[in-house]
Amino acid sequence: MKIDNAVVVITAGGSPSGRAMAEHFCSLGADVALLDTEWPALRLSVDQCRPLVGRVQPICLADDQPASVHDAFAQVIQLFGGIDVLINQWQGDILPSLFDNGAWCDIPKTLTDTTSQCYLVVQHAAECMQQRGRPGVIINVAGVHLTPDTVANAMIGGLTQRWAKELSGLKIRVGGIVPLHRRRSTGDLDDELIRNAEYIVSNDSFNGRLLEASG
């Protein structure tokens, strides 16, 4: 897929990694919609993208509930006419050891919340891509907690493979990016996440697989 003039939706668009992704894809000529629930951080991301080639549009969600997610994607369709790429940044808590007896009360809810939020985003993006009627790309990226032991990272692999199989008939590819080592330099890791995301979008044969970012 060609990146210039593509419509790219980035979740957690106010986070440092979301901001870096947005700047990069805007610099390549893509139109970028940034989704987040935190307006000040979202505005900072938009301000840094304004001088670049591609258009950028902030969309601030009231919350992570289904109605807000639905409204956000409706706004993207209204503004840009469709969606070509979703960069879905997973937010997750640390996944405790199976022998951590104090964690059993919280971890089921954490798993459910993380998975349900990302499922909603992918579902809406896939529906928009299907309606657009041309090839699309969904990339699941480890978000704020950039370490190998997060709930998000534990879930990305299996769901990326499943969604790739489910959406292949619609010409929608699905890939994932996860960290290989614990974070040493946020900037270096952001750079590698960006390179990997660009590679997945540009490589039409990449589907159902993960790339590892070492940072």
Tab-separated table of C-alpha atoms in Angstrom:
chain	number	residue	atom	x	y	z
A	1	MET	CA	0.000	0.000	0.000
A	2	LYS	CA	1.183	3.491	-0.812
A	3	ILE	CA	1.327	5.687	2.281
A	4	ASP	CA	0.989	9.086	0.642
A	5	ASN	CA	-2.678	10.128	0.576
A	6	ALA	CA	-3.692	7.128	2.703
A	7	VAL	CA	-5.996	7.762	5.664
A	8	VAL	CA	-4.301	6.578	8.860
A	9	VAL	CA	-6.071	6.328	12.224
A	10	ILE	CA	-3.818	6.222	15.303
A	11	THR	CA	-5.213	5.377	18.724
A	12	ALA	CA	-3.606	6.770	21.890
A	13	GLY	CA	-2.630	9.652	19.636
A	14	GLY	CA	-1.623	11.856	22.556
A	15	SER	CA	0.960	9.406	23.878
A	16	PRO	CA	4.640	9.895	23.006
A	17	SER	CA	4.648	6.858	20.721
A	18	GLY	CA	1.369	7.932	19.110
A	19	ARG	CA	2.774	11.416	18.551
A	20	ALA	CA	5.917	9.988	16.946
A	21	MET	CA	3.841	7.733	14.679
A	22	ALA	CA	1.638	10.654	13.673
A	23	GLU	CA	4.589	12.893	12.799
A	24	HIS	CA	6.166	10.187	10.675
A	25	PHE	CA	3.074	9.298	8.660
A	26	CYS	CA	2.156	12.958	8.191
A	27	SER	CA	5.672	13.576	6.890
A	28	LEU	CA	5.060	10.868	4.255
A	29	GLY	CA	1.908	12.611	3.037
A	30	ALA	CA	-0.744	10.544	4.808
A	31	ASP	CA	-3.900	12.057	6.280
A	32	VAL	CA	-3.880	11.197	9.981
A	33	ALA	CA	-6.733	11.050	12.487
A	34	LEU	CA	-5.564	10.967	16.104
A	35	LEU	CA	-7.847	9.378	18.700
A	36	ASP	CA	-7.408	9.855	22.440
A	37	THR	CA	-9.351	10.661	25.609
A	38	GLU	CA	-6.826	13.269	26.814
A	39	TRP	CA	-7.288	16.574	24.990
A	40	PRO	CA	-4.117	18.431	26.150
A	41	ALA	CA	-1.865	15.585	25.012
A	42	LEU	CA	-3.837	15.199	21.796
A	43	ARG	CA	-3.502	18.922	21.031
A	44	LEU	CA	0.278	18.717	21.512
A	45	SER	CA	0.474	15.884	18.985
A	46	VAL	CA	-1.583	17.843	16.479
A	47	ASP	CA	0.523	20.992	16.914
A	48	GLN	CA	3.678	19.053	16.115
A	49	CYS	CA	2.125	17.579	12.961
A	50	ARG	CA	0.657	20.814	11.549
A	51	PRO	CA	3.795	21.903	9.613
A	52	LEU	CA	4.062	18.541	7.842
A	53	VAL	CA	2.738	17.487	4.436
A	54	GLY	CA	-0.222	15.360	5.476
A	55	ARG	CA	-3.401	16.619	7.093
A	56	VAL	CA	-3.994	15.849	10.772
A	57	GLN	CA	-7.259	15.819	12.685
A	58	PRO	CA	-7.676	15.302	16.456
A	59	ILE	CA	-10.691	13.379	17.721
A	60	CYS	CA	-11.119	13.456	21.484
A	61	LEU	CA	-13.236	10.613	22.871
A	62	ALA	CA	-15.381	11.240	25.937
A	63	ASP	CA	-14.429	7.762	27.220
A	64	ASP	CA	-13.536	4.264	26.019
A	65	GLN	CA	-17.145	3.095	25.818
A	66	PRO	CA	-18.652	1.659	22.595
A	67	ALA	CA	-20.736	4.752	21.808
A	68	SER	CA	-17.675	7.020	21.955
A	69	VAL	CA	-15.637	4.690	19.758
A	70	HIS	CA	-18.489	4.511	17.239
A	71	ASP	CA	-18.813	8.304	17.143
A	72	ALA	CA	-15.054	8.710	16.662
A	73	PHE	CA	-14.978	6.481	13.591
A	74	ALA	CA	-18.075	8.187	12.214
A	75	GLN	CA	-16.163	11.475	12.455
A	76	VAL	CA	-13.192	9.985	10.608
A	77	ILE	CA	-15.459	8.830	7.776
A	78	GLN	CA	-17.113	12.235	7.603
A	79	LEU	CA	-13.775	14.067	7.532
A	80	PHE	CA	-11.707	11.813	5.270
A	81	GLY	CA	-14.219	9.597	3.453
A	82	GLY	CA	-12.804	6.309	4.750
A	83	ILE	CA	-9.946	4.527	6.514
A	84	ASP	CA	-6.968	2.759	4.944
A	85	VAL	CA	-4.721	2.068	7.944
A	86	LEU	CA	-5.360	1.588	11.658
A	87	ILE	CA	-2.416	1.802	14.050
A	88	ASN	CA	-3.995	0.363	17.164
A	89	GLN	CA	-1.827	1.099	20.188
A	90	TRP	CA	-2.631	-1.330	22.975
A	91	GLN	CA	-2.609	-0.038	26.541
A	92	GLY	CA	-1.905	-2.712	29.127
A	93	ASP	CA	-0.908	-3.359	32.699
A	94	ILE	CA	1.927	-5.588	33.815
A	95	LEU	CA	1.003	-9.254	33.539
A	96	PRO	CA	1.768	-10.843	36.937
A	97	SER	CA	3.247	-14.264	37.538
A	98	LEU	CA	0.867	-17.215	37.785
A	99	PHE	CA	2.184	-17.668	41.325
A	100	ASP	CA	1.369	-14.120	42.419
A	101	ASN	CA	-1.476	-14.952	44.776
A	102	GLY	CA	-2.386	-11.318	45.340
A	103	ALA	CA	-3.156	-10.614	41.678
A	104	TRP	CA	-6.007	-13.034	41.027
A	105	CYS	CA	-8.759	-10.497	41.762
A	106	ASP	CA	-7.559	-7.817	39.342
A	107	ILE	CA	-6.060	-9.641	36.374
A	108	PRO	CA	-9.311	-11.000	34.837
A	109	LYS	CA	-10.752	-7.469	34.660
A	110	THR	CA	-7.489	-6.117	33.250
A	111	LEU	CA	-7.477	-8.742	30.516
A	112	THR	CA	-11.119	-8.100	29.703
A	113	ASP	CA	-10.789	-4.313	29.595
A	114	THR	CA	-7.658	-4.364	27.443
A	115	THR	CA	-9.052	-6.873	24.971
A	116	SER	CA	-12.540	-5.372	24.722
A	117	GLN	CA	-11.262	-1.839	24.056
A	118	CYS	CA	-8.950	-2.984	21.284
A	119	TYR	CA	-11.582	-5.340	19.858
A	120	LEU	CA	-14.012	-2.425	19.518
A	121	VAL	CA	-11.453	-0.293	17.701
A	122	VAL	CA	-10.470	-3.091	15.301
A	123	GLN	CA	-14.110	-3.983	14.678
A	124	HIS	CA	-15.051	-0.436	13.694
A	125	ALA	CA	-11.918	0.006	11.581
A	126	ALA	CA	-12.567	-3.256	9.720
A	127	GLU	CA	-16.174	-2.251	9.019
A	128	CYS	CA	-15.008	1.118	7.662
A	129	MET	CA	-12.384	-0.546	5.470
A	130	GLN	CA	-14.945	-3.023	4.149
A	131	GLN	CA	-17.281	-0.177	3.217
A	132	ARG	CA	-14.400	1.659	1.518
A	133	GLY	CA	-13.938	-1.376	-0.715
A	134	ARG	CA	-10.183	-1.332	-1.094
A	135	PRO	CA	-7.241	-3.006	0.691
A	136	GLY	CA	-6.654	-1.993	4.304
A	137	VAL	CA	-4.070	-2.584	7.027
A	138	ILE	CA	-4.509	-2.989	10.785
A	139	ILE	CA	-1.407	-2.879	12.991
A	140	ASN	CA	-1.550	-3.784	16.676
A	141	VAL	CA	1.279	-2.007	18.490
A	142	ALA	CA	2.441	-2.300	22.097
A	143	GLY	CA	1.474	1.052	23.564
A	144	VAL	CA	2.369	2.961	26.702
A	145	HIS	CA	3.922	0.115	28.718
A	146	LEU	CA	6.810	-0.673	26.394
A	147	THR	CA	8.076	-3.832	28.085
A	148	PRO	CA	7.683	-7.509	27.126
A	149	ASP	CA	5.603	-8.417	30.204
A	150	THR	CA	2.395	-6.459	29.611
A	151	VAL	CA	-1.122	-7.763	29.156
A	152	ALA	CA	-1.192	-6.060	25.760
A	153	ASN	CA	1.884	-7.891	24.504
A	154	ALA	CA	0.574	-11.199	25.767
A	155	MET	CA	-2.620	-10.756	23.761
A	156	ILE	CA	-1.336	-9.198	20.542
A	157	GLY	CA	0.157	-12.318	18.963
A	158	GLY	CA	-2.878	-14.576	19.075
A	159	LEU	CA	-5.421	-11.919	18.158
A	160	THR	CA	-3.303	-10.615	15.290
A	161	GLN	CA	-3.238	-14.109	13.760
A	162	ARG	CA	-6.954	-14.669	14.290
A	163	TRP	CA	-7.993	-11.304	12.851
A	164	ALA	CA	-5.668	-11.779	9.872
A	165	LYS	CA	-7.446	-15.022	8.964
A	166	GLU	CA	-10.888	-13.523	9.505
A	167	LEU	CA	-10.230	-10.412	7.420
A	168	SER	CA	-8.117	-11.872	4.618
A	169	GLY	CA	-11.171	-12.330	2.405
A	170	LEU	CA	-11.832	-8.609	2.662
A	171	LYS	CA	-8.258	-7.770	1.593
A	172	ILE	CA	-7.498	-6.377	5.044
A	173	ARG	CA	-4.068	-7.322	6.375
A	174	VAL	CA	-3.291	-7.491	10.105
A	175	GLY	CA	0.164	-7.286	11.679
A	176	GLY	CA	1.602	-6.708	15.132
A	177	ILE	CA	4.623	-5.037	16.704
A	178	VAL	CA	5.879	-5.951	20.179
A	179	PRO	CA	9.053	-5.096	22.130
A	180	LEU	CA	11.730	-7.770	22.348
A	181	HIS	CA	13.592	-6.394	25.371
A	182	ARG	CA	12.832	-4.122	28.263
A	183	ARG	CA	12.921	-0.455	27.374
A	184	ARG	CA	16.355	1.167	27.349
A	185	SER	CA	15.732	4.239	25.223
A	186	THR	CA	12.202	5.429	24.489
A	187	GLY	CA	13.363	7.384	21.450
A	188	ASP	CA	15.180	4.410	19.933
A	189	LEU	CA	12.205	2.146	20.523
A	190	ASP	CA	9.783	4.667	19.026
A	191	ASP	CA	12.004	4.877	15.943
A	192	GLU	CA	11.953	1.107	15.536
A	193	LEU	CA	8.195	0.888	16.098
A	194	ILE	CA	7.764	3.494	13.348
A	195	ARG	CA	10.075	1.686	10.928
A	196	ASN	CA	8.221	-1.558	11.547
A	197	ALA	CA	4.817	0.078	11.078
A	198	GLU	CA	5.898	1.639	7.784
A	199	TYR	CA	7.255	-1.721	6.628
A	200	ILE	CA	3.991	-3.523	7.407
A	201	VAL	CA	1.905	-0.913	5.589
A	202	SER	CA	4.184	-0.897	2.535
A	203	ASN	CA	4.688	-4.667	2.278
A	204	ASP	CA	1.551	-6.121	0.694
A	205	SER	CA	2.602	-9.693	1.563
A	206	PHE	CA	2.880	-9.082	5.315
A	207	ASN	CA	-0.105	-10.590	7.126
A	208	GLY	CA	-0.786	-12.386	10.411
A	209	ARG	CA	2.736	-11.974	11.742
A	210	LEU	CA	4.595	-10.023	14.410
A	211	LEU	CA	7.672	-7.854	14.243
A	212	GLU	CA	9.828	-7.412	17.335
A	213	ALA	CA	11.232	-4.015	18.254
A	214	SER	CA	14.400	-4.261	20.305
A	215	GLY	CA	14.791	-0.554	21.127
